[in-house]
Structure formats: structure tokens, C-alpha cells
PDB file of C-alpha atoms in Angstrom:
ATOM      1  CA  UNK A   1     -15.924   4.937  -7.833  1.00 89.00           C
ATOM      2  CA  UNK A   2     -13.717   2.014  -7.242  1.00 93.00           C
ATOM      3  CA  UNK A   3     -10.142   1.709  -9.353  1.00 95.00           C
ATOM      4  CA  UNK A   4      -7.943  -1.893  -9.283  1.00 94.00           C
ATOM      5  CA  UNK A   5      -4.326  -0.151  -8.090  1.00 92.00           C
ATOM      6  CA  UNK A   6      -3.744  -1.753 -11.408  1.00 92.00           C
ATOM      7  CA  UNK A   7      -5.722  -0.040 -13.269  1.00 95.00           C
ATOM      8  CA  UNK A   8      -4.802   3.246 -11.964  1.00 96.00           C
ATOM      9  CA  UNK A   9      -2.323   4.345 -14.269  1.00 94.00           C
ATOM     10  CA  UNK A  10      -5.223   4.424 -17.169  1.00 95.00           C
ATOM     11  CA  UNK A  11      -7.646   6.072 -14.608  1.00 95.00           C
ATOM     12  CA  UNK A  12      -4.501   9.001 -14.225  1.00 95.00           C
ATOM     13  CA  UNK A  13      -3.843   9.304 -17.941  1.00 93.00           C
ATOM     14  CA  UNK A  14      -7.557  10.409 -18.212  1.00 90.00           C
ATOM     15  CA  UNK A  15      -7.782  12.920 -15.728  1.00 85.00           C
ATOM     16  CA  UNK A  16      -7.746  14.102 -12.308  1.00 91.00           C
ATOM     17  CA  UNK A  17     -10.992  13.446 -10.298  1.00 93.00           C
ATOM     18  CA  UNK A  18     -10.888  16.264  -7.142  1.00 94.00           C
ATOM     19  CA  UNK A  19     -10.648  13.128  -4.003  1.00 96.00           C
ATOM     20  CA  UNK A  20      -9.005  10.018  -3.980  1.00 97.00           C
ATOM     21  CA  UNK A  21      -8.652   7.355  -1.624  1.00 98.00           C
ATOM     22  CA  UNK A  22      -6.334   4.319  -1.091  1.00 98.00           C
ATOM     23  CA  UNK A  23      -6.748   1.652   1.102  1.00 98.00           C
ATOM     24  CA  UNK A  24      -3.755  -0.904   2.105  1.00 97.00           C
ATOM     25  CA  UNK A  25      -1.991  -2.767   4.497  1.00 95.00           C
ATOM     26  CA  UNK A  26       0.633  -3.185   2.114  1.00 95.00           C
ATOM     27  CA  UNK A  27       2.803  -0.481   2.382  1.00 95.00           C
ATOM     28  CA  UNK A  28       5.086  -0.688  -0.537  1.00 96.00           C
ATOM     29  CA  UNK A  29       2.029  -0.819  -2.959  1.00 97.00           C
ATOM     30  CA  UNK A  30       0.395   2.066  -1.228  1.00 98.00           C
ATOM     31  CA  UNK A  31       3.289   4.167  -1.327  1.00 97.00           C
ATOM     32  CA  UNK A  32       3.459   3.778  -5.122  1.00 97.00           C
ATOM     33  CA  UNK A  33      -0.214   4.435  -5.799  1.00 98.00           C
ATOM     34  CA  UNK A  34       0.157   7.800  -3.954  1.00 98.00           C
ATOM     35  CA  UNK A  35       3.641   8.621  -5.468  1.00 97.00           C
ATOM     36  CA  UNK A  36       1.753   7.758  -8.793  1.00 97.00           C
ATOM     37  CA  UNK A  37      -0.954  10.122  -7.947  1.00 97.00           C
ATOM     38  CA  UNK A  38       1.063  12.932  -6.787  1.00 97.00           C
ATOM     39  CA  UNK A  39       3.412  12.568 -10.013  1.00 97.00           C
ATOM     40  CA  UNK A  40       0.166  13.320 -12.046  1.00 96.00           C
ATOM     41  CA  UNK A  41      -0.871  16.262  -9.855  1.00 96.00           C
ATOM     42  CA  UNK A  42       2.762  17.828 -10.099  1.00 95.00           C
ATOM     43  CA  UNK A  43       2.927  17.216 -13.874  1.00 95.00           C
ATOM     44  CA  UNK A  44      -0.927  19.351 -14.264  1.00 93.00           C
ATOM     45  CA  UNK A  45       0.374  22.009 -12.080  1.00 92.00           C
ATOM     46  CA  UNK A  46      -0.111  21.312  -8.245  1.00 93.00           C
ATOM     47  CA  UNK A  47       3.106  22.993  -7.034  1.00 91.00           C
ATOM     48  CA  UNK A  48       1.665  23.098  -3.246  1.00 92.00           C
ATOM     49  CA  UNK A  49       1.350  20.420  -1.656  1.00 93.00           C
ATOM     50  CA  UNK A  50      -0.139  20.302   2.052  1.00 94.00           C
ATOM     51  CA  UNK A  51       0.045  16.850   4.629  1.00 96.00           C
ATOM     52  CA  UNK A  52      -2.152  16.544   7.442  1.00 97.00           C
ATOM     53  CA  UNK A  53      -1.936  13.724   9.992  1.00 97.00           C
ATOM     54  CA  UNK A  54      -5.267  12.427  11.461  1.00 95.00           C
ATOM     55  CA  UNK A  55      -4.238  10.936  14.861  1.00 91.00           C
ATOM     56  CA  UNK A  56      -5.489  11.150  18.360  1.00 86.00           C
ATOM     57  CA  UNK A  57      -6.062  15.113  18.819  1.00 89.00           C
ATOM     58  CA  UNK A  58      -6.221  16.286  15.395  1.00 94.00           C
ATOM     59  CA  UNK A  59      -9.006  18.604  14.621  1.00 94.00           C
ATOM     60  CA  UNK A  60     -11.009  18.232  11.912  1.00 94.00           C
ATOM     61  CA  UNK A  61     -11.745  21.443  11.360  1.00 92.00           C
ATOM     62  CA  UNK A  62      -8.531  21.693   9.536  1.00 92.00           C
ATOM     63  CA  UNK A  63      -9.269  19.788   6.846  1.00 90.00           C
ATOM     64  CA  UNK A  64     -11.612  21.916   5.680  1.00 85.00           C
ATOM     65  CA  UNK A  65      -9.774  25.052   6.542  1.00 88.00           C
ATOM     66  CA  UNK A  66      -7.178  23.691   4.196  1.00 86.00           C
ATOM     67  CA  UNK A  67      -8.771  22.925   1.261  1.00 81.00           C
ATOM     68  CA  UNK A  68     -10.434  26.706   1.375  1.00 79.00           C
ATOM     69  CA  UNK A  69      -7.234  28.656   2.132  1.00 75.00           C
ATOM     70  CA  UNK A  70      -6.135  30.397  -0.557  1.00 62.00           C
ATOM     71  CA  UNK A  71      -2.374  29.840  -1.800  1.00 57.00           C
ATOM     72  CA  UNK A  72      -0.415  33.215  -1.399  1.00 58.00           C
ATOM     73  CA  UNK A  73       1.041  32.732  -5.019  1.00 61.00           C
ATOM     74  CA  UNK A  74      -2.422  31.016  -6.670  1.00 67.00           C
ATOM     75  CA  UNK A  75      -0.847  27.680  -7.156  1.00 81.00           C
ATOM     76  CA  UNK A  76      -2.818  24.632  -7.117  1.00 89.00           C
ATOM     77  CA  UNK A  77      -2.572  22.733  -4.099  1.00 92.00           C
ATOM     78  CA  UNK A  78      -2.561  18.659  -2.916  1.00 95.00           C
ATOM     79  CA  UNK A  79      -4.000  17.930  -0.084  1.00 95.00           C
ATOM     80  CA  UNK A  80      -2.689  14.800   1.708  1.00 97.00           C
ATOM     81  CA  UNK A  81      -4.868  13.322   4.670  1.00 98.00           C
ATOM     82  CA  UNK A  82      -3.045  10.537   6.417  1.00 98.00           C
ATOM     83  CA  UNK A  83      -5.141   8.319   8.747  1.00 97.00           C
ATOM     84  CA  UNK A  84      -2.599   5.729  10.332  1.00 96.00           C
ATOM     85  CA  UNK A  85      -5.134   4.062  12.349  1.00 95.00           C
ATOM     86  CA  UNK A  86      -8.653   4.215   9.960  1.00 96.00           C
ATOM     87  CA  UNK A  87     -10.831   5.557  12.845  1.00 94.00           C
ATOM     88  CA  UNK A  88     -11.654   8.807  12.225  1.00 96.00           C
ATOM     89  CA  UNK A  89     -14.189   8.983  15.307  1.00 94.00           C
ATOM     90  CA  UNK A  90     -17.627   9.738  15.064  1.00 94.00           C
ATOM     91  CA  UNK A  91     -16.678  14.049  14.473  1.00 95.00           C
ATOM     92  CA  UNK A  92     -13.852  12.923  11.659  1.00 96.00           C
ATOM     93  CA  UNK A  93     -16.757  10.156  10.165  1.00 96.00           C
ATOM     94  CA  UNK A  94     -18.765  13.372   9.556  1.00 96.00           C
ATOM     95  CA  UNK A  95     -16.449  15.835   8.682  1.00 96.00           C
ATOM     96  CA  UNK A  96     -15.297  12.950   5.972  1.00 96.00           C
ATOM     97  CA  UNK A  97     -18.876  12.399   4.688  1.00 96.00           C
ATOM     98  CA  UNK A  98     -19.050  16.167   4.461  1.00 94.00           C
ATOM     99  CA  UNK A  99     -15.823  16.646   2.611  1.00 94.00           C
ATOM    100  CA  UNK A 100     -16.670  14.222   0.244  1.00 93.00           C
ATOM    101  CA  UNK A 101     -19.746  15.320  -0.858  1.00 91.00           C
ATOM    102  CA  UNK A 102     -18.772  18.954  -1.245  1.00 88.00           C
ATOM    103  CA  UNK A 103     -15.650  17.497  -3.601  1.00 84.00           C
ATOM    104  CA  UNK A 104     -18.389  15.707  -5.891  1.00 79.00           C
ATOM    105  CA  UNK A 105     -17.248  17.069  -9.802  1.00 68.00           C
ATOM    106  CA  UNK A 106     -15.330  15.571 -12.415  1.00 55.00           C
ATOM    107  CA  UNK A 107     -12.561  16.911 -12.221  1.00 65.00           C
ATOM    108  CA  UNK A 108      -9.844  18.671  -9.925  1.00 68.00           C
ATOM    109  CA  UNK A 109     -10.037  22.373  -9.366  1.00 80.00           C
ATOM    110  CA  UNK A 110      -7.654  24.354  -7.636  1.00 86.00           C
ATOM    111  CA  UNK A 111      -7.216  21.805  -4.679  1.00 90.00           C
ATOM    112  CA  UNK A 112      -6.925  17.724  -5.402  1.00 94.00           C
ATOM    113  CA  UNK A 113      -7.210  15.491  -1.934  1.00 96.00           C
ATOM    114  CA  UNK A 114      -5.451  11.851  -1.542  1.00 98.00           C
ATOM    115  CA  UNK A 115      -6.841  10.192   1.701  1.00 98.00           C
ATOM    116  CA  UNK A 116      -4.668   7.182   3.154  1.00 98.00           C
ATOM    117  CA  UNK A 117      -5.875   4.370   5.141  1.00 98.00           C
ATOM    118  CA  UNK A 118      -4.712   1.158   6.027  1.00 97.00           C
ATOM    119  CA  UNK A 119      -7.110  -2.381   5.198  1.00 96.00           C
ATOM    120  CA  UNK A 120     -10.357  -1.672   7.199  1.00 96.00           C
ATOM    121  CA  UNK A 121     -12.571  -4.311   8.700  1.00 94.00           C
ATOM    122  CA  UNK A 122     -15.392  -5.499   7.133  1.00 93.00           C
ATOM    123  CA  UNK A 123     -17.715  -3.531  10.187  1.00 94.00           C
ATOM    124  CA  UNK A 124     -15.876  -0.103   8.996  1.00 95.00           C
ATOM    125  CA  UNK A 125     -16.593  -0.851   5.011  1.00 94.00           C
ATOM    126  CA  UNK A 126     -19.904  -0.795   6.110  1.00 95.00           C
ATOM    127  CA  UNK A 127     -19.854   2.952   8.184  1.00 97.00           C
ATOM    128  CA  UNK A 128     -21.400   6.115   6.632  1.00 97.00           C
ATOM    129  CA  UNK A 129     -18.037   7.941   6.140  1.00 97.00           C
ATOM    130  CA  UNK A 130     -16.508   4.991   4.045  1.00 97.00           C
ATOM    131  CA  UNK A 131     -19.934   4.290   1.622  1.00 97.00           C
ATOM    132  CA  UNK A 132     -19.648   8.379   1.190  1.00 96.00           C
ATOM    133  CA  UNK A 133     -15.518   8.119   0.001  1.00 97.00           C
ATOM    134  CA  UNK A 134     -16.524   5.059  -2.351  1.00 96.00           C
ATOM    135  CA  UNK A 135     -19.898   6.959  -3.589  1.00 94.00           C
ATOM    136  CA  UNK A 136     -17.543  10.711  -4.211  1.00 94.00           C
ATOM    137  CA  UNK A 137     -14.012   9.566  -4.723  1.00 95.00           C
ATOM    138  CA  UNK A 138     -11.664   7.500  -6.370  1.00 96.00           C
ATOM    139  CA  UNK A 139     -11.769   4.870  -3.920  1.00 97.00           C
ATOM    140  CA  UNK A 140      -8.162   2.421  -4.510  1.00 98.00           C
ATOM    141  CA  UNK A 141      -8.567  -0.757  -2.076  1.00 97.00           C
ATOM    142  CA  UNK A 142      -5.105  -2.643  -2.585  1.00 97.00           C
ATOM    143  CA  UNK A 143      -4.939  -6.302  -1.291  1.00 95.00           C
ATOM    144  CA  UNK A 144      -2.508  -8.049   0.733  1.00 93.00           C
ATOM    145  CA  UNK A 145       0.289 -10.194  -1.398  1.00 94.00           C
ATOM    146  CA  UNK A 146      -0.308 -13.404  -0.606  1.00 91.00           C
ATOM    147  CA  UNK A 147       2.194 -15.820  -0.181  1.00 89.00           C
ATOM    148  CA  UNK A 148       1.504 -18.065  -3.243  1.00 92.00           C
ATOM    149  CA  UNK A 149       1.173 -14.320  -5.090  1.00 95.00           C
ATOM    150  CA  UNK A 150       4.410 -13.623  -4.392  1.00 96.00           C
ATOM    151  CA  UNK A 151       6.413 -15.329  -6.893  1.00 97.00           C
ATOM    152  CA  UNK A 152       4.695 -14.037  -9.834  1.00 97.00           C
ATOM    153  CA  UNK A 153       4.891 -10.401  -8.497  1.00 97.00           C
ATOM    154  CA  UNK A 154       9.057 -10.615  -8.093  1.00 97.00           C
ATOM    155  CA  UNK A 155       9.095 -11.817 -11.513  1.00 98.00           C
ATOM    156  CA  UNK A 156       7.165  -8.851 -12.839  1.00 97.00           C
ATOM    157  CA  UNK A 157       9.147  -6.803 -10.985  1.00 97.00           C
ATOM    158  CA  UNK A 158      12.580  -8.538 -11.947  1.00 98.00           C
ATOM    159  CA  UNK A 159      11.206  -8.415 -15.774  1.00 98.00           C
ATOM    160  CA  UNK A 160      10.607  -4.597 -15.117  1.00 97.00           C
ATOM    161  CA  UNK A 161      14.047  -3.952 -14.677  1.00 97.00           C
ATOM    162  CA  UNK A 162      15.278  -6.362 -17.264  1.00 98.00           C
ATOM    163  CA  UNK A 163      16.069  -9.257 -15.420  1.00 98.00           C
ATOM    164  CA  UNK A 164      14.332 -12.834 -14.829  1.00 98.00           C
ATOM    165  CA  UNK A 165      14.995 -16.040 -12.625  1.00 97.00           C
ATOM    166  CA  UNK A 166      13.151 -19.654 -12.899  1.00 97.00           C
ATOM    167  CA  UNK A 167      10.843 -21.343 -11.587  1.00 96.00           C
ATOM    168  CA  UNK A 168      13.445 -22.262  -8.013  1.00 96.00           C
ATOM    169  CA  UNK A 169      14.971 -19.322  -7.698  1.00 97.00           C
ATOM    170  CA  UNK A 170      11.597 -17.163  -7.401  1.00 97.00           C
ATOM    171  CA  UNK A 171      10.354 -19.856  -4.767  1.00 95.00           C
ATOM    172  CA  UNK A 172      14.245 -19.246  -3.035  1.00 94.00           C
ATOM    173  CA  UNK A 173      13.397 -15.677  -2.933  1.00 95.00           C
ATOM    174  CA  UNK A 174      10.082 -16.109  -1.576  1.00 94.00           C
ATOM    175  CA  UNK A 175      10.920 -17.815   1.143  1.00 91.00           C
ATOM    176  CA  UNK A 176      13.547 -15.258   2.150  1.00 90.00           C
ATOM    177  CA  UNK A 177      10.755 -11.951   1.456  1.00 92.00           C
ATOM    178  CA  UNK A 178       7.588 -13.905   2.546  1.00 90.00           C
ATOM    179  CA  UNK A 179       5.682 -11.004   4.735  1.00 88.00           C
ATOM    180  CA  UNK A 180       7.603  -8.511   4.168  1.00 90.00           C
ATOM    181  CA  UNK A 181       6.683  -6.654   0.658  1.00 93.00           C
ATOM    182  CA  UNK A 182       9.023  -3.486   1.613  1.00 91.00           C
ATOM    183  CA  UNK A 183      11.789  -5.557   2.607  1.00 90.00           C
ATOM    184  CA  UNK A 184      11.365  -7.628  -0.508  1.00 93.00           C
ATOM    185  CA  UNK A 185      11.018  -4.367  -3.242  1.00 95.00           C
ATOM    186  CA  UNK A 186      14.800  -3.424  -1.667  1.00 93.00           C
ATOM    187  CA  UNK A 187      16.154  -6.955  -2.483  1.00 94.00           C
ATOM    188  CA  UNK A 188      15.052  -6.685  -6.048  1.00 96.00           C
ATOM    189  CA  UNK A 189      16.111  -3.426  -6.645  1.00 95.00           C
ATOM    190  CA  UNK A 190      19.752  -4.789  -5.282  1.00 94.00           C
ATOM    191  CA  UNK A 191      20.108  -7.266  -7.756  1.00 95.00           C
ATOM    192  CA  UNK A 192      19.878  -4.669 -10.295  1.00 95.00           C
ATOM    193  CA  UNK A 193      22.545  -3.438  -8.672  1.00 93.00           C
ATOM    194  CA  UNK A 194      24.563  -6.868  -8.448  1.00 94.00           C
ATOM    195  CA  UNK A 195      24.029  -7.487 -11.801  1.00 94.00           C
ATOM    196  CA  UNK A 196      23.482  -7.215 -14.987  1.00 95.00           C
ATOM    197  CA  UNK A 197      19.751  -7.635 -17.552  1.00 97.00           C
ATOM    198  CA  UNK A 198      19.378 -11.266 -18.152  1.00 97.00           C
ATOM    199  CA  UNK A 199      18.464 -14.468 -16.865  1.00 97.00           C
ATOM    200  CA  UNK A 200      19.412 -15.009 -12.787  1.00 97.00           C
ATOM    201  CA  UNK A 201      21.266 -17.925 -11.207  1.00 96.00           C
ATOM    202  CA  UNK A 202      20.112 -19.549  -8.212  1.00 95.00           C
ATOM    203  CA  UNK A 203      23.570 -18.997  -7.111  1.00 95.00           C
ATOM    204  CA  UNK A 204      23.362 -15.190  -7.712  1.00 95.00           C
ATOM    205  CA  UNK A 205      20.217 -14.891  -6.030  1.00 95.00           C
ATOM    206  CA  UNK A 206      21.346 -17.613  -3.083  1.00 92.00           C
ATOM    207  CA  UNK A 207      24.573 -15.016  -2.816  1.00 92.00           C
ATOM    208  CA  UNK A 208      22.455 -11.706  -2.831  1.00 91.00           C
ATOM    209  CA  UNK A 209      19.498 -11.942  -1.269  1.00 90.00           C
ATOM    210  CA  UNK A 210      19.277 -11.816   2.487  1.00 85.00           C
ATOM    211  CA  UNK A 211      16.743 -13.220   5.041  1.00 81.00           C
ATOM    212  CA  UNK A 212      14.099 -10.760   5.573  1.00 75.00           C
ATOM    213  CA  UNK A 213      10.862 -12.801   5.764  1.00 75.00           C
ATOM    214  CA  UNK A 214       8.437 -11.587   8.260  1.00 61.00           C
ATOM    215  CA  UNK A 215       5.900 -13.939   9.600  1.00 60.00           C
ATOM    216  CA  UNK A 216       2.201 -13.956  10.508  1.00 63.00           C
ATOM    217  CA  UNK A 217       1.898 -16.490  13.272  1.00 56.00           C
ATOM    218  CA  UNK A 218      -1.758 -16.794  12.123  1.00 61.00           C
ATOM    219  CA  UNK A 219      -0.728 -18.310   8.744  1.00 64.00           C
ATOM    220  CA  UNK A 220       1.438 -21.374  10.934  1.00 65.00           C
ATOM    221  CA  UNK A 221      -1.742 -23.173  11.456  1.00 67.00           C
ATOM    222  CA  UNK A 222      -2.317 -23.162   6.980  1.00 70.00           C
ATOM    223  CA  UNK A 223       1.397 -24.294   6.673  1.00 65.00           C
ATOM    224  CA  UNK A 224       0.899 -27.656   9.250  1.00 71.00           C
ATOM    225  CA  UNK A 225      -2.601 -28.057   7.374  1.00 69.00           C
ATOM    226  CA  UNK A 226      -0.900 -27.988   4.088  1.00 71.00           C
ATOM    227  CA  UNK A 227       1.818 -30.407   5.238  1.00 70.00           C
ATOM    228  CA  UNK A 228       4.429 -28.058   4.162  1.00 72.00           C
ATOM    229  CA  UNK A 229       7.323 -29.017   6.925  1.00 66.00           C
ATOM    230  CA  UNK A 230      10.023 -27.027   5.598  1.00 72.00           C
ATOM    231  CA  UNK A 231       7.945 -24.106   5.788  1.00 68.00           C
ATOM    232  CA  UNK A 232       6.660 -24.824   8.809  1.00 67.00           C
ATOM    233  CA  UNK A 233      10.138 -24.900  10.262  1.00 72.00           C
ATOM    234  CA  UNK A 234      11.190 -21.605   8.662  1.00 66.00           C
ATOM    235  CA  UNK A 235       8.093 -19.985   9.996  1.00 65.00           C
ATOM    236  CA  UNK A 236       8.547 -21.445  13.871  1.00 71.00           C
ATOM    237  CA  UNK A 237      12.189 -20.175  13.393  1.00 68.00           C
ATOM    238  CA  UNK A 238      11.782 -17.143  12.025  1.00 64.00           C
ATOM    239  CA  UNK A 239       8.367 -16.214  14.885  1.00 65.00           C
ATOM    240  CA  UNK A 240      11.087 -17.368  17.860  1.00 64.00           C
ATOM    241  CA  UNK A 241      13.342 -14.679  16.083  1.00 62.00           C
ATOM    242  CA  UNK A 242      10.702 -12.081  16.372  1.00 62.00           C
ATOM    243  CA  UNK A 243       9.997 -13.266  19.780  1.00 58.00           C
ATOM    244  CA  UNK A 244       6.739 -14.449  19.448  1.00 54.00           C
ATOM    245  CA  UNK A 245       5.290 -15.339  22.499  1.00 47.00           C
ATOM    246  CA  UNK A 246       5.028 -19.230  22.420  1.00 47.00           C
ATOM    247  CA  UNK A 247       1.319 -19.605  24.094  1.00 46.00           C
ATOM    248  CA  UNK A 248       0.464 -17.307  20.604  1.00 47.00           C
ATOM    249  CA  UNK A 249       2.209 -20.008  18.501  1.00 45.00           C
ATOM    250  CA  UNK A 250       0.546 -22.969  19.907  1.00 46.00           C
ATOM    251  CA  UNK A 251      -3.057 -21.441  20.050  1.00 46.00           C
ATOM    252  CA  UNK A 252      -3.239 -20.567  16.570  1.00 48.00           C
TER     253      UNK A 252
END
């Protein structure tokens, strides 16, 4: 079953399904979509928690080792399966197809899984051991934040801690965050720091906020389309300050 991240929070308040899976490149927004999840689990009584990291020699016999070991004390246990990359292989495709069918039920038992993976491609949507998480689990796909998404999201997040900014200083701040969601959460949270609930200044936000924009030399070709100069500048600027290799820059 697929979940909007924003819709999450209503999907929790429910109940606990036994597998869940979030998908993101971004990885502010996945970090709070598991922290939300694991707040639930704690709060129900999931006292052990257990993290395994798929990389290049992990076997995935463990997984399933894991989830059938008994806790010494009888506690309820998370199960967190990290894949940085999203390949499982061809053995951790299976042994993820396998999983997930044996966690089909309504609700969490004694063990509750969270799988993370970053965006997949469009040819690993389409492989056996992804249709199987989307068919069994709570499958949460989070999008990228796209530039001209940016501006609303730092005012939601500036009105969640009681404070707002117009229409130029959001566009001031997104030029300084642009690519870089992380970065951009630990500005925000500094100008609750700075100051106090209310309505931001330009100045205030010109005086707090720091360049931390990370660029996608992909998007420079969009910018010259667009005719946007000034970003066009900031973006050749800021990829020579992340030296990007120039032959890059003028093929895309």
C-alpha cells in the first residue's frame, strides 16, 4: 500500500502495519518519516530496536534470523534495514520478496520492520522485490523538493515554529538553500534561535542565513532556457566552488 509522507501521520495514528518502506533522495524528509515511525513504535511498546546495514557483503540470511530471534526480556523489537545503494542483488531481491510476503497481516506483532532506500530508477520500480514491498508494506516514496517547491516548504516550516517572511525574503532564502534540504532545515531552525515568533525582515534573514546552496549541474541547462541570468550566475559560481569539472558544465 502506498502512503503520501504527508499523509503518514494519519496512517500512524491508526495503527502499526508489521513492514514499512520509505523511499527518498531527500534526506532530511526521510529522516523524519522514519523518526516519525519509530516514535510510534516506541510509544506501543517496541523497546528493542535492531539496525542492519545492507551493503556489499552483507548476508541476507540475517534479516531473517533477526526478525525470528527471540528478545531475552520479551520486548517487542524494530527492525531497521538500511539499503544505501537500492540494489539488493539478485539473493537480497529474493530474500526481500520473501520477507515481505511472510510479514503480510494487519498489524505489527512482536517485530515491526522499516526498510530505507534512496529514489530508485524507473527499471528498479519495475523489479519483483520492489512490486512485492508496494503489494505487503507500507510503501512511503518521498519526492525531491524542487526548486520552485522550495519557497512554500520554508514558509511552512517558518510558520511551524511561529515565524513568517514575505514574498522576497523566502526567494532570498532559496537562493542561499537551493539543493541542499539538510543544509536548509538547520538555517530555519537558527532563526528560531536568532529571533523571536513574528513576521521576518529581509534584513534578519540577509544577516542570518548563510550560503549553503548545493547545485545540480544538470538543472544549468533549465536556468539558461528559462532566461534566468542571475541564477544562472549563482549556479556557474557556486558548481566552480564545488569544483565541477568544466567539460560537465558545458555538455549539459
Amino acid at each position: 500500500m502506498q502512503v503520501r509522507a504527508d499523509a503518514l501521520d494519519a496512517h500512524l495514528d491508526k495503527s502499526l502495519a508489521p513492514l514499512y518502506v520509505i523511499s527518498s533522495d531527500e534526506q532530511l524528509l526521510l529522516l523524519e518519516a522514519a523518526d516519525r515511525i519509530r516514535a510510534k513504535a516506541r510509544a506501543v511498546g517496541f523497546s528493542e530496536r535492531e539496525v542492519l546495514i545492507a551493503e556489499r557483503y552483507f548476508k541476507w540470511g540475517e534479516l531473517q534470523s533477526v526478525q525470528q530471534s527471540m528478545s531475552l526480556f520479551g520486548d517487542r523489537k524494530l527492525i531497521e534495514l538500511r539499503i544505501p545503494n537500492g540494489k539488493p542483488g539478485k539473493e537480497g531481491g529474493q530474500a526481500l520478496q520473501d520477507y515481505a510476503a511472510a510479514c503480510v497481516g494487519s498489524e505489527a506483532g512482536d517485530t515491526l520492520t522499516m526498510i530505507t532506500l534512496p529514489k530508485l530508477d524507473s527499471a528498479t520500480q519495475k523489479s519483483a522485490w520492489v512490486t512485492a514491498l508496494q503489494r505487503h508494506a507500507v510503501y512511503v516514496e518521498i519526492p525531491n523538493i524542487e526548486r520552485q517547491q522550495l519557497a512554500p516548504w520554508i514558509g511552512q516550516r517558518l510558520a511551524a515554529q511561529g515565524q513568517s517572511a514575505d514574498k522576497h525574503a523566502l526567494e532570498f532564502m532559496v537562493d542561499r538553500v537551493e539543493g541542499n534540504l539538510l543544509a536548509a532545515h538547520q538555517e530555519i531552525r537558527k532563526l528560531s534561535l536568532l529571533y523571536p515568533d513574528g513576521r521576518l525582515s529581509l534584513d534578519q534573514i540577509q544577516d542570518a542565513v548563510l550560503n549553503v546552496a548545493r547545485y545540480d549541474v544538470f538543472k544549468l541547462s533549465e536556468a539558461m532556457l528559462a532566461g534566468d541570468v542571475s541564477r544562472v550566475t549563482r549556479m556557474l559560481d557556486g558548481l566552480k566552488g564545488e569544483g565541477e569539472a568544466l567539460p560537465l558544465v558545458l555538455w549539459a
